[in-house]
PDB file of C-alpha atoms (C1' of nucleotides) in Angstrom:
ATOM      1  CA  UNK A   1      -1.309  29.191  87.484  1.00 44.00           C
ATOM      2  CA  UNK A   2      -2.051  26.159  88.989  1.00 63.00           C
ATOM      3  CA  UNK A   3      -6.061  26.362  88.482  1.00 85.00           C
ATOM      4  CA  UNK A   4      -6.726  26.223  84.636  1.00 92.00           C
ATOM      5  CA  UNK A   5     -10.167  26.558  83.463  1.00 95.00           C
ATOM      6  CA  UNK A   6     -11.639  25.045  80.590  1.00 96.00           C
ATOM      7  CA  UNK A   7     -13.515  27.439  78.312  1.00 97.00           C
ATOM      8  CA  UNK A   8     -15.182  27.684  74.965  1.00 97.00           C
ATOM      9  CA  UNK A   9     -12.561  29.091  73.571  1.00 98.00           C
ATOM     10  CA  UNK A  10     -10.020  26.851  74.675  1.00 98.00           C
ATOM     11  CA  UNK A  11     -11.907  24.352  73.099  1.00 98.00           C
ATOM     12  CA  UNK A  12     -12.406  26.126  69.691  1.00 98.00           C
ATOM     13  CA  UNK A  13      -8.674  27.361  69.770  1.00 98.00           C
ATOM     14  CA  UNK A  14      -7.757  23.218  70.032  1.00 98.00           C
ATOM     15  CA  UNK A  15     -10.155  21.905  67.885  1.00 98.00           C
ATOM     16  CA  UNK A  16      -8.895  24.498  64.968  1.00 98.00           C
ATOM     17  CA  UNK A  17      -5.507  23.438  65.489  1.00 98.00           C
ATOM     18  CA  UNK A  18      -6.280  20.038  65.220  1.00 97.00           C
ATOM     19  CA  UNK A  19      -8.218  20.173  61.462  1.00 96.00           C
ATOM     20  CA  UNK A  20      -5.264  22.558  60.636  1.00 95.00           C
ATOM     21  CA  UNK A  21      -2.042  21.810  59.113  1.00 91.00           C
ATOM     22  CA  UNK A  22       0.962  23.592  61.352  1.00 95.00           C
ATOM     23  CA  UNK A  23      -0.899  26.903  61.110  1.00 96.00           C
ATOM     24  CA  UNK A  24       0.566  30.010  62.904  1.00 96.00           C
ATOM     25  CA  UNK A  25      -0.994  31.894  65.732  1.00 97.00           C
ATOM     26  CA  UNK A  26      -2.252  34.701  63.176  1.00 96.00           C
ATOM     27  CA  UNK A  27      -3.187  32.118  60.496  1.00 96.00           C
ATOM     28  CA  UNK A  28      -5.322  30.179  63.252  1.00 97.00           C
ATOM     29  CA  UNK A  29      -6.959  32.772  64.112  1.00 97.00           C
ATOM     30  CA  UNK A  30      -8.247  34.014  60.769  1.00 95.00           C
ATOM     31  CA  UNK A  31      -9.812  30.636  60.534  1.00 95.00           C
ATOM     32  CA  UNK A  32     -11.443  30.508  63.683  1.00 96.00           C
ATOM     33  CA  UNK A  33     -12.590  33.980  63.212  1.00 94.00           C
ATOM     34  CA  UNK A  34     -14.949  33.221  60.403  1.00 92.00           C
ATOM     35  CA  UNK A  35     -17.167  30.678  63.023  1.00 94.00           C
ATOM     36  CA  UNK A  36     -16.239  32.659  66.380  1.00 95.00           C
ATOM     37  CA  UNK A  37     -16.474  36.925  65.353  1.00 93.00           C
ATOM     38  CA  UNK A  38     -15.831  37.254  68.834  1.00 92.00           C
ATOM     39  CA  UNK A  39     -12.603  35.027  69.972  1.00 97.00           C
ATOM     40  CA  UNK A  40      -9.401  37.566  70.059  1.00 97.00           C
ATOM     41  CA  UNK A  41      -6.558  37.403  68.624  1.00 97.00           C
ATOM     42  CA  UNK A  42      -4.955  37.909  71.692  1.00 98.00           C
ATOM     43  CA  UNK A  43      -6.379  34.805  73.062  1.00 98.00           C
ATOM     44  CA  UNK A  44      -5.773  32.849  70.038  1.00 98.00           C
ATOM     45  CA  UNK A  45      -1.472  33.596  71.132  1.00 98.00           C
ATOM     46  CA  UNK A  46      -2.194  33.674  74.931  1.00 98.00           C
ATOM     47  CA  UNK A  47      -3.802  29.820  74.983  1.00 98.00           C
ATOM     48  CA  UNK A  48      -1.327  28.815  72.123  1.00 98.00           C
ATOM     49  CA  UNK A  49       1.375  29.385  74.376  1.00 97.00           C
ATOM     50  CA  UNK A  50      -0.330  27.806  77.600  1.00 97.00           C
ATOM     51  CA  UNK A  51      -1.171  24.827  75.667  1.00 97.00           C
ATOM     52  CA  UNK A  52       2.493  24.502  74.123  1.00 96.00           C
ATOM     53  CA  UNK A  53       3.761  25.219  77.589  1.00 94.00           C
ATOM     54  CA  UNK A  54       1.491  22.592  79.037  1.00 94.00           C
ATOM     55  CA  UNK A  55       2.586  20.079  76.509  1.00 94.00           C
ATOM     56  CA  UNK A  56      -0.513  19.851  75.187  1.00 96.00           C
ATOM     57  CA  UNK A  57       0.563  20.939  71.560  1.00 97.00           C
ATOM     58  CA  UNK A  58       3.988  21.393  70.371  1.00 95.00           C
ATOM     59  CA  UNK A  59       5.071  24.948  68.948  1.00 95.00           C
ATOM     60  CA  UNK A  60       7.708  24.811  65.831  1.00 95.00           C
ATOM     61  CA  UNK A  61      10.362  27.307  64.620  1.00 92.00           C
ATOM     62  CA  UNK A  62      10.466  26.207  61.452  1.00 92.00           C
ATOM     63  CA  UNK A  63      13.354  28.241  59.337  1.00 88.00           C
ATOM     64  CA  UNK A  64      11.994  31.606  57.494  1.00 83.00           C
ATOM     65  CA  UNK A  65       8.821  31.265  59.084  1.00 84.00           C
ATOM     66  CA  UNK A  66       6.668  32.503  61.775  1.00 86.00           C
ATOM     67  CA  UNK A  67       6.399  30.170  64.581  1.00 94.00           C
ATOM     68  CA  UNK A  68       3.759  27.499  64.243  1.00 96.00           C
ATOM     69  CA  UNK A  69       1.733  24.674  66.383  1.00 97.00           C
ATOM     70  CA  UNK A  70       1.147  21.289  65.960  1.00 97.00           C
ATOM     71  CA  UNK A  71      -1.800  19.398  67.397  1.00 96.00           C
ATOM     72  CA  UNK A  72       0.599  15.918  67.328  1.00 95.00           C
ATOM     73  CA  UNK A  73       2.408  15.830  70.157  1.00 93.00           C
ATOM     74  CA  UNK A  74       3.788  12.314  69.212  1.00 91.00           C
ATOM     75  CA  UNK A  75       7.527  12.616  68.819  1.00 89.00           C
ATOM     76  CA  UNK A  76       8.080  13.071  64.896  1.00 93.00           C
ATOM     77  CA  UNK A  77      10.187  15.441  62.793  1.00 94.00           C
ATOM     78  CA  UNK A  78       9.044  17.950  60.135  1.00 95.00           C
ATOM     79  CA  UNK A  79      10.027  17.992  56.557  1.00 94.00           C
ATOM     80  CA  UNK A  80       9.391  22.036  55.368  1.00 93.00           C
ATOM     81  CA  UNK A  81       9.507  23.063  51.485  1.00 92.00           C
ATOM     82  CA  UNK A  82      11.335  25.961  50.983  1.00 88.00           C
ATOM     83  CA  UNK A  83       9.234  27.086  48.527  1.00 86.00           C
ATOM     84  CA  UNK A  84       5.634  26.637  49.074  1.00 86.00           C
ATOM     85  CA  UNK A  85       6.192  26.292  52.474  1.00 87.00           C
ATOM     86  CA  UNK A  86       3.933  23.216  52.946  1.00 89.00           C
ATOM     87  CA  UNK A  87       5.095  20.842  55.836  1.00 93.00           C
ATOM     88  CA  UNK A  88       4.651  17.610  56.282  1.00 94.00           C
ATOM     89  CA  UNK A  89       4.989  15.050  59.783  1.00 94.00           C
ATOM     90  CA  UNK A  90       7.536  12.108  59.598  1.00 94.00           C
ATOM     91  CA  UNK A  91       7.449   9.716  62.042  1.00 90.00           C
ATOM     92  CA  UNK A  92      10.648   8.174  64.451  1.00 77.00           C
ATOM     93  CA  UNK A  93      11.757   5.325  62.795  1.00 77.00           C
ATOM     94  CA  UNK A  94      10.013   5.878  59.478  1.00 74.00           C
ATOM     95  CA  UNK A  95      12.846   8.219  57.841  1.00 73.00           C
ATOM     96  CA  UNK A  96      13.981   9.365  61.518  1.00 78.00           C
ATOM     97  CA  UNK A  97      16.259   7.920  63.480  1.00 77.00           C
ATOM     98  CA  UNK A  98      14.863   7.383  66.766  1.00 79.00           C
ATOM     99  CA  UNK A  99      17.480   9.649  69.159  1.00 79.00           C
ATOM    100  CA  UNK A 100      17.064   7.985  72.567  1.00 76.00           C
ATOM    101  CA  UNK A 101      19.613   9.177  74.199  1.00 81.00           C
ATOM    102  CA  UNK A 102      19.152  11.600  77.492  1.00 90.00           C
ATOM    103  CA  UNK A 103      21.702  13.770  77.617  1.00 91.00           C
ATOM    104  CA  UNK A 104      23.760  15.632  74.597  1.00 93.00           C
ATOM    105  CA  UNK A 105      26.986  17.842  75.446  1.00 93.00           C
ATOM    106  CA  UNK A 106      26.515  17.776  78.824  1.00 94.00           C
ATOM    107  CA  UNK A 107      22.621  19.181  78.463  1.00 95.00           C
ATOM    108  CA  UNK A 108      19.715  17.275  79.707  1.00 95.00           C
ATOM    109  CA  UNK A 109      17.608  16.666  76.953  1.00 94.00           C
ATOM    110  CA  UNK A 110      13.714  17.391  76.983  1.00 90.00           C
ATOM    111  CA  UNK A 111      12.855  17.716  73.938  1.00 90.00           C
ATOM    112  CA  UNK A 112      14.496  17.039  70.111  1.00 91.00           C
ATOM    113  CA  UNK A 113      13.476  18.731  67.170  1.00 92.00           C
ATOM    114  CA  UNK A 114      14.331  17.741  63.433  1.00 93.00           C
ATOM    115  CA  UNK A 115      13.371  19.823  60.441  1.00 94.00           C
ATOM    116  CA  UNK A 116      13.838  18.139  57.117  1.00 93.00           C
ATOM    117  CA  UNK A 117      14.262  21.611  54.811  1.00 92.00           C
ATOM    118  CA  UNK A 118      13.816  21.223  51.217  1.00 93.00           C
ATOM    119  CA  UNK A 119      11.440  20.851  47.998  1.00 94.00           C
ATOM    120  CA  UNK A 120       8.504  19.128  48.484  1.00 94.00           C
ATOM    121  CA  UNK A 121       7.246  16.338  45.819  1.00 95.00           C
ATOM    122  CA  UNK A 122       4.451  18.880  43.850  1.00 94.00           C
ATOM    123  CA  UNK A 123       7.089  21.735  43.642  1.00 93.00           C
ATOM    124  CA  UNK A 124       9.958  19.258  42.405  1.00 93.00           C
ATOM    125  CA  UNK A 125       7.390  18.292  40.031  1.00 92.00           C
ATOM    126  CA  UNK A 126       7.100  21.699  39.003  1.00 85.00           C
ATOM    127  CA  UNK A 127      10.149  22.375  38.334  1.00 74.00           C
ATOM    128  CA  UNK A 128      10.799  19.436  35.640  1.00 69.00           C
TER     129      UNK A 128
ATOM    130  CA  UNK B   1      21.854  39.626  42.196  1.00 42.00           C
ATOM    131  CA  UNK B   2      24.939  38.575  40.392  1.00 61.00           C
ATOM    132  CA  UNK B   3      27.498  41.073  41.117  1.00 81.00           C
ATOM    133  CA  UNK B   4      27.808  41.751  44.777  1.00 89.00           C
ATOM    134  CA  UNK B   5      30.179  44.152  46.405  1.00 94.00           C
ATOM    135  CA  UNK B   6      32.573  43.977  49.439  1.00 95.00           C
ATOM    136  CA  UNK B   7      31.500  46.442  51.496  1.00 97.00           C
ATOM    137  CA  UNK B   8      33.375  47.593  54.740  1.00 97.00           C
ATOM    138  CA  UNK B   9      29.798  46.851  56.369  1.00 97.00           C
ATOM    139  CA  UNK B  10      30.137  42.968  55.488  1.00 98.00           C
ATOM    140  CA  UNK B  11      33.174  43.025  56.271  1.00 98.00           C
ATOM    141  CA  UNK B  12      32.773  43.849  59.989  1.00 98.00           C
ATOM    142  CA  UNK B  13      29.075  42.054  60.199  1.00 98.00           C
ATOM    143  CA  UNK B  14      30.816  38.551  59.356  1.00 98.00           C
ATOM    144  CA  UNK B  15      33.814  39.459  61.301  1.00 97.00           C
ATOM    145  CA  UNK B  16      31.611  40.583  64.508  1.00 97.00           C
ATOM    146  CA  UNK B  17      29.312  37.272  63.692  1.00 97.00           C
ATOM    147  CA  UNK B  18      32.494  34.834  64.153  1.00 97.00           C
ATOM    148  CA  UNK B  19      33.491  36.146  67.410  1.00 96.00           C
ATOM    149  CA  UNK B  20      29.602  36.292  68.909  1.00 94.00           C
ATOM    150  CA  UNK B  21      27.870  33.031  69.986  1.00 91.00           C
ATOM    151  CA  UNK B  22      24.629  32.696  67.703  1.00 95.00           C
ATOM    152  CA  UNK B  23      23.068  36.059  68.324  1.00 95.00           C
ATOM    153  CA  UNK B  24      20.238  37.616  66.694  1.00 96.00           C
ATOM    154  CA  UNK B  25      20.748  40.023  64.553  1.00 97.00           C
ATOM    155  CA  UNK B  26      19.493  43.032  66.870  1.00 96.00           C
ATOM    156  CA  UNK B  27      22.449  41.164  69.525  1.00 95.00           C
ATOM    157  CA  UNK B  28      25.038  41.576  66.735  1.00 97.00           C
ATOM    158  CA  UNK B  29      23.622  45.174  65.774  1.00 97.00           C
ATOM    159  CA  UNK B  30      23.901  45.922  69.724  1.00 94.00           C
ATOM    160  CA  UNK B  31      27.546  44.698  69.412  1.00 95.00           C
ATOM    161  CA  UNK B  32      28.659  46.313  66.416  1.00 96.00           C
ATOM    162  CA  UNK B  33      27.005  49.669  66.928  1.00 93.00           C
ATOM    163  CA  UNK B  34      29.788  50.695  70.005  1.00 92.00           C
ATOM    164  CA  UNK B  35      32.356  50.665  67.157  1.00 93.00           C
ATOM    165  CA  UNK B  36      30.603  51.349  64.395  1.00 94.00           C
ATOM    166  CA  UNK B  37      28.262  53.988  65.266  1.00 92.00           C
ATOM    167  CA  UNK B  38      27.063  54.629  61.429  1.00 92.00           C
ATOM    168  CA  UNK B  39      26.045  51.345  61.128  1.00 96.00           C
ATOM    169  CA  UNK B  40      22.432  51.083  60.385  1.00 96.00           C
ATOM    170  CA  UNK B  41      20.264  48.045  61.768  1.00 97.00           C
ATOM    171  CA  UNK B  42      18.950  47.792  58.319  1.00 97.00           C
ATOM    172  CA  UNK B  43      22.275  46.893  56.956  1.00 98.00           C
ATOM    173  CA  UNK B  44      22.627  43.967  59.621  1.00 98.00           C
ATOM    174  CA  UNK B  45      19.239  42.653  58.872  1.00 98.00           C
ATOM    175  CA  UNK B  46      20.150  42.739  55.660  1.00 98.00           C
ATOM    176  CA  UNK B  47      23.184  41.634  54.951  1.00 98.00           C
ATOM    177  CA  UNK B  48      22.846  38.585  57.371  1.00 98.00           C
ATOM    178  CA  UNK B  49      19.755  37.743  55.114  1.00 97.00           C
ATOM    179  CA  UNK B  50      21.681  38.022  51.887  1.00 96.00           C
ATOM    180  CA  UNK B  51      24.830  36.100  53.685  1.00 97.00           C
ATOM    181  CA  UNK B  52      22.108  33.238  54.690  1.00 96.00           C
ATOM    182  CA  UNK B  53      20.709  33.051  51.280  1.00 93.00           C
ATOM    183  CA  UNK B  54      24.250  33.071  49.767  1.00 94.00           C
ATOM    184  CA  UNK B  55      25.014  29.695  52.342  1.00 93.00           C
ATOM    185  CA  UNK B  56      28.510  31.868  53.575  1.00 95.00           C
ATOM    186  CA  UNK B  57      26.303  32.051  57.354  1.00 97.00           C
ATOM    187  CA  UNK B  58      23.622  29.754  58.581  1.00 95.00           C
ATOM    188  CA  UNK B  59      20.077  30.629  59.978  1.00 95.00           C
ATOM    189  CA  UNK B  60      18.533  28.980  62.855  1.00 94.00           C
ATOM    190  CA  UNK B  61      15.309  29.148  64.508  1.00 92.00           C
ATOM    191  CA  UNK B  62      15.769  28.230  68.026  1.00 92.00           C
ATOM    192  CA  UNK B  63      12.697  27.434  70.009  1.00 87.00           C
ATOM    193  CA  UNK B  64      11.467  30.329  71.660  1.00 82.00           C
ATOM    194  CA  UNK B  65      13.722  32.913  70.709  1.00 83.00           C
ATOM    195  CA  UNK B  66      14.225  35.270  67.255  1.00 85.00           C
ATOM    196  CA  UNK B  67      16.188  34.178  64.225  1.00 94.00           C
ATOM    197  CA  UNK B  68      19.658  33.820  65.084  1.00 96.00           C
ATOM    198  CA  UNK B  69      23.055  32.996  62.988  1.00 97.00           C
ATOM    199  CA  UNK B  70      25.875  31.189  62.905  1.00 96.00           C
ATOM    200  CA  UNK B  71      28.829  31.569  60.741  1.00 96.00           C
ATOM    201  CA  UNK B  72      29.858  27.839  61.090  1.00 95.00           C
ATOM    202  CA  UNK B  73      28.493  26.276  58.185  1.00 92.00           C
ATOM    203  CA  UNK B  74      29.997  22.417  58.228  1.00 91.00           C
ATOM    204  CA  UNK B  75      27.111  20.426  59.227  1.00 89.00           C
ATOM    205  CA  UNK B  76      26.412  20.295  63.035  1.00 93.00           C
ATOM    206  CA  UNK B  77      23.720  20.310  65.393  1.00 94.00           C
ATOM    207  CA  UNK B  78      22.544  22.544  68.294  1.00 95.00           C
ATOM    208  CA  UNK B  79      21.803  22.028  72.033  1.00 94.00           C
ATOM    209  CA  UNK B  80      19.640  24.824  73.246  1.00 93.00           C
ATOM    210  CA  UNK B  81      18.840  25.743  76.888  1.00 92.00           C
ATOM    211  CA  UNK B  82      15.762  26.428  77.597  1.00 88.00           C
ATOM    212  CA  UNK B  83      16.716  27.973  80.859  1.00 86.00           C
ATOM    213  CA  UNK B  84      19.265  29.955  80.049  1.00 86.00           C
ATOM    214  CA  UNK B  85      19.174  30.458  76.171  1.00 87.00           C
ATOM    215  CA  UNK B  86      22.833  29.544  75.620  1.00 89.00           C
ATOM    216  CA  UNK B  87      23.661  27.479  72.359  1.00 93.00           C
ATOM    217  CA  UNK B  88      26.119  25.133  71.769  1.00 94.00           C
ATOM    218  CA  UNK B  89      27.321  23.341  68.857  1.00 94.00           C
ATOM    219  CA  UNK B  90      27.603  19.667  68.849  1.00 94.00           C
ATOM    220  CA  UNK B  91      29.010  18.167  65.810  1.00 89.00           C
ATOM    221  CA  UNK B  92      28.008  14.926  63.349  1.00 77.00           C
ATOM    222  CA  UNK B  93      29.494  11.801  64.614  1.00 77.00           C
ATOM    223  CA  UNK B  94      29.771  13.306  68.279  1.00 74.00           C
ATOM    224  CA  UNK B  95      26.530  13.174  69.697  1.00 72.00           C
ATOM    225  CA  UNK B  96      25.005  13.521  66.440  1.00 77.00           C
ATOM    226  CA  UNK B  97      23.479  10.939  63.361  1.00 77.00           C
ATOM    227  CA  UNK B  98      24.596  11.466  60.372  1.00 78.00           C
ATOM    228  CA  UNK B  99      21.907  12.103  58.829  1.00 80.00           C
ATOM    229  CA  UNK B 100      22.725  11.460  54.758  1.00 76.00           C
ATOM    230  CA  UNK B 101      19.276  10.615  53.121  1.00 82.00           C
ATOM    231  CA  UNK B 102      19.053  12.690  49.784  1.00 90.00           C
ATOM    232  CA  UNK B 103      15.573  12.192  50.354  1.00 92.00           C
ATOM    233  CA  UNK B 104      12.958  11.979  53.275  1.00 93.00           C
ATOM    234  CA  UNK B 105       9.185  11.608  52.298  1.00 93.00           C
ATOM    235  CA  UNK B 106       9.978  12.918  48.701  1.00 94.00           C
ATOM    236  CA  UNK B 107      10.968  15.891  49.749  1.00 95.00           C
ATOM    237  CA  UNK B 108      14.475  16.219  47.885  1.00 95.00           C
ATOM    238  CA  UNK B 109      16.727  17.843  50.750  1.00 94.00           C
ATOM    239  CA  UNK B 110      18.640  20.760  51.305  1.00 90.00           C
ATOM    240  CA  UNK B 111      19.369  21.376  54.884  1.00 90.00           C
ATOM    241  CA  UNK B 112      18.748  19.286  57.769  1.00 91.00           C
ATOM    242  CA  UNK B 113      18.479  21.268  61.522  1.00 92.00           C
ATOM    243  CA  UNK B 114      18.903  19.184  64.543  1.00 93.00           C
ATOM    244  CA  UNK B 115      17.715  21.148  67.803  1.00 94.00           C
ATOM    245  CA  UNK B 116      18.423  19.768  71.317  1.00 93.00           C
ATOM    246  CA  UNK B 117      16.370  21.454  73.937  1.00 92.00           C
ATOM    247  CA  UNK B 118      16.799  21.319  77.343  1.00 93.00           C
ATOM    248  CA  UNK B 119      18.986  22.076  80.381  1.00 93.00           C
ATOM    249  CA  UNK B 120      23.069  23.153  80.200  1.00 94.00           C
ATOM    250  CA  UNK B 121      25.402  22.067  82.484  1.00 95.00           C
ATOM    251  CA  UNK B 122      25.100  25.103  84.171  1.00 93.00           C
ATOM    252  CA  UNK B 123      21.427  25.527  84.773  1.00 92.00           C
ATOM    253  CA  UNK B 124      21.633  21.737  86.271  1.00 93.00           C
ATOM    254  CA  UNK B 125      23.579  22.537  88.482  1.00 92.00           C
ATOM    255  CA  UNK B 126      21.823  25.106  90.078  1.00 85.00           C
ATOM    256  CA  UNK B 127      18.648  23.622  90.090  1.00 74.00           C
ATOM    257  CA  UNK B 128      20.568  20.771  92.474  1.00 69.00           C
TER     258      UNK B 128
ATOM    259  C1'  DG C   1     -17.759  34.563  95.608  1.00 74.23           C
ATOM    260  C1'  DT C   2     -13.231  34.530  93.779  1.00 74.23           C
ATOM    261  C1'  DA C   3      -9.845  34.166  90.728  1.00 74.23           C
ATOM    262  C1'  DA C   4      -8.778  32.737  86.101  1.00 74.23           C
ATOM    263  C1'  DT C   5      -9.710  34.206  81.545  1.00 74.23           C
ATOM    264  C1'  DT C   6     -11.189  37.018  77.775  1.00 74.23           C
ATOM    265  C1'  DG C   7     -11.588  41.140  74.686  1.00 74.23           C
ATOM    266  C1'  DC C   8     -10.094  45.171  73.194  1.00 74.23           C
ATOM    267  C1'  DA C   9      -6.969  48.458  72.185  1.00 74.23           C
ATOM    268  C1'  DA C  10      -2.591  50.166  72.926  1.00 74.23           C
ATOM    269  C1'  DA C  11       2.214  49.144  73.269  1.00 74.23           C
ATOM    270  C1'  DA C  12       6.407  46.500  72.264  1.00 74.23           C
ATOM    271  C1'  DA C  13       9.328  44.309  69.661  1.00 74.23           C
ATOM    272  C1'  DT C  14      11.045  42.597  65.403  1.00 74.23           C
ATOM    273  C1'  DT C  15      11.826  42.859  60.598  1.00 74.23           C
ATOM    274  C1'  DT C  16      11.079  45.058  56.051  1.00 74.23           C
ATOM    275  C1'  DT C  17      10.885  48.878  52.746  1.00 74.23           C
ATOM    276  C1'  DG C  18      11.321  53.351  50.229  1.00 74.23           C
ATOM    277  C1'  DC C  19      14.162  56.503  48.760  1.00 74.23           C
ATOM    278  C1'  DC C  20      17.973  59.262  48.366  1.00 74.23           C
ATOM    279  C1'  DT C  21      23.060  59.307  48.880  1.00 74.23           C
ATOM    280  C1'  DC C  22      27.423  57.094  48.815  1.00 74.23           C
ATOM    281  C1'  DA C  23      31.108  54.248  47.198  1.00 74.23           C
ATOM    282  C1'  DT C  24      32.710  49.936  44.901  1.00 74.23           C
ATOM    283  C1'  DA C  25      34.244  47.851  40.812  1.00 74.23           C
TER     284       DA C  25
ATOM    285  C1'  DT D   1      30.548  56.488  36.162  1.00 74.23           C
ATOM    286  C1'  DA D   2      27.121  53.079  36.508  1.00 74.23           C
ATOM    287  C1'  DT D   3      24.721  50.653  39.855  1.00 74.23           C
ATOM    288  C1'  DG D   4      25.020  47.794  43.967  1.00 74.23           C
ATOM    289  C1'  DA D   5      24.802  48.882  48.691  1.00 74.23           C
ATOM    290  C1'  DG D   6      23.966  51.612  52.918  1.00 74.23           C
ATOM    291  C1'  DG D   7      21.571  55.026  56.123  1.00 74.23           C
ATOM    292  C1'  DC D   8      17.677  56.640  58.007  1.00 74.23           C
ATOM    293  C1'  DA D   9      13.155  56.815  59.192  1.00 74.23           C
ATOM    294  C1'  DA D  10       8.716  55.171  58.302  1.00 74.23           C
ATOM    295  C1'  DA D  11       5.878  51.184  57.711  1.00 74.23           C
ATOM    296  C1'  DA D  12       4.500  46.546  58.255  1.00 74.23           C
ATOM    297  C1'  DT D  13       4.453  42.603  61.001  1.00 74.23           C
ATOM    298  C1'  DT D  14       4.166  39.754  64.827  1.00 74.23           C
ATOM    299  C1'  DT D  15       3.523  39.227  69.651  1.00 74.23           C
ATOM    300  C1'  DT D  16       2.706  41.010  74.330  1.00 74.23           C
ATOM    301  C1'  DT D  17       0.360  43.636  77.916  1.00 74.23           C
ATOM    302  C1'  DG D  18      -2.879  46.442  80.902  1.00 74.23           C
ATOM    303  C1'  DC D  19      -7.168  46.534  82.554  1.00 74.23           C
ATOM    304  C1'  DA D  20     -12.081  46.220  83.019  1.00 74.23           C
ATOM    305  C1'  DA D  21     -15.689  42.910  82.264  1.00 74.23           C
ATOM    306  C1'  DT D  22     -16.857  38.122  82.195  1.00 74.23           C
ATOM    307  C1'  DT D  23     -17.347  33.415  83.524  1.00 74.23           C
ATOM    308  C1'  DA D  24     -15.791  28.796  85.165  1.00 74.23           C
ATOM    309  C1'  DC D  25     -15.509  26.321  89.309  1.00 74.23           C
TER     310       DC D  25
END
DNA sequence: GTAATTGCAAAAATTTTGCCTCATA
DNA sequence: TATGAGGCAAAATTTTTGCAATTAC
């Protein structure tokens, strides 16, 4: 696992996920299967993970959904609408708190996620 | 949805959830069955859905693993390993922000989730 | 040339649903 | 006794895997 190799459909795979909005493996790949017929599904989870393993991308459990992937690997929380499910990047020190420190409870830290959940500006519209 | 019941099967799914430590549901189902063999999987699946919706339990979607629970609902934050998979709670004020914004990005809130990932006490240890 | 990678289909694993029966209020 | 809830098995998802064929290096 130490020799990666670059291939087409690595590049498609990133590419999609980078004009996509916190799509999910499955979602992803219905998009990219309109241009690329041939690219597998499988291969559309198997470099997902490789790339969120390498720290290329970032993979997100957001709450009631699938897990999803984020092209931004820039460290900045998620706000999530319950309803429509639309989600949308907030950066450290813009509404986050920036949460330097290294070690939490004992655990040393490598990675923080925060997950703003709630409604989102069109569906609070809606609602009035 | 207005008039729910108390069921013997709630009763011993939030009972088994407060002694467990954030399982899944199939890890509480697992648990419960040995004593309650006529138990169905559907009810825990269930029930732990309703009791999420209803705010008496909490959902969290741990990086990496399935939708787990937690029956302590005052506000508090989660270190995850990624090692090991153990979870443990970490409290507002102790390691934690309070985080008290109604509103981030005009998304009016409802829940915040705080995930810590990274290495236990235990798991650095043996890697030393 | 060799080993990583893909595609495909099958298998796993997880979660949801339908429907009939049971039991709570 | 009316109807919410549970059991069971089937279905629907989502994700993983085995393996032969392909292709990057």
């Amino acid at each position: 696992m130490e020799n990666k190799r670059n291939t087409e459909q690595k590049r498609v795979i990133l590419n999609a996920l980078m004009l996509a909005d916190h799509p999910t493996a499955s979602e992803l790949y219905e998009r990219i299967r309109d241009d690329n017929p041939h690219l597998s599904r499988a291969t559309v989870f198997r470099v997902l993970g490789q790339f969120a393993d390498d720290g290329v991308i970032r993979k997100l459990n957001l709450l009631g959904s699938d897990t999803r992937f984020d092209a931004r690997t820039t460290p900045h929380a998620h706000c999530h609408c319950v309803k429509c499910g639309r989600v949308t990047d907030v950066f450290e020190g813009d509404f986050v708190p920036v949460l330097s420190s290294q070690e939490v409870a004992g655990y040393k830290l490598l990675s923080t996620e925060i997950e703003f959940n709630g409604l989102c500006p069109d569906c609070l519209a809606k609602d009035n």
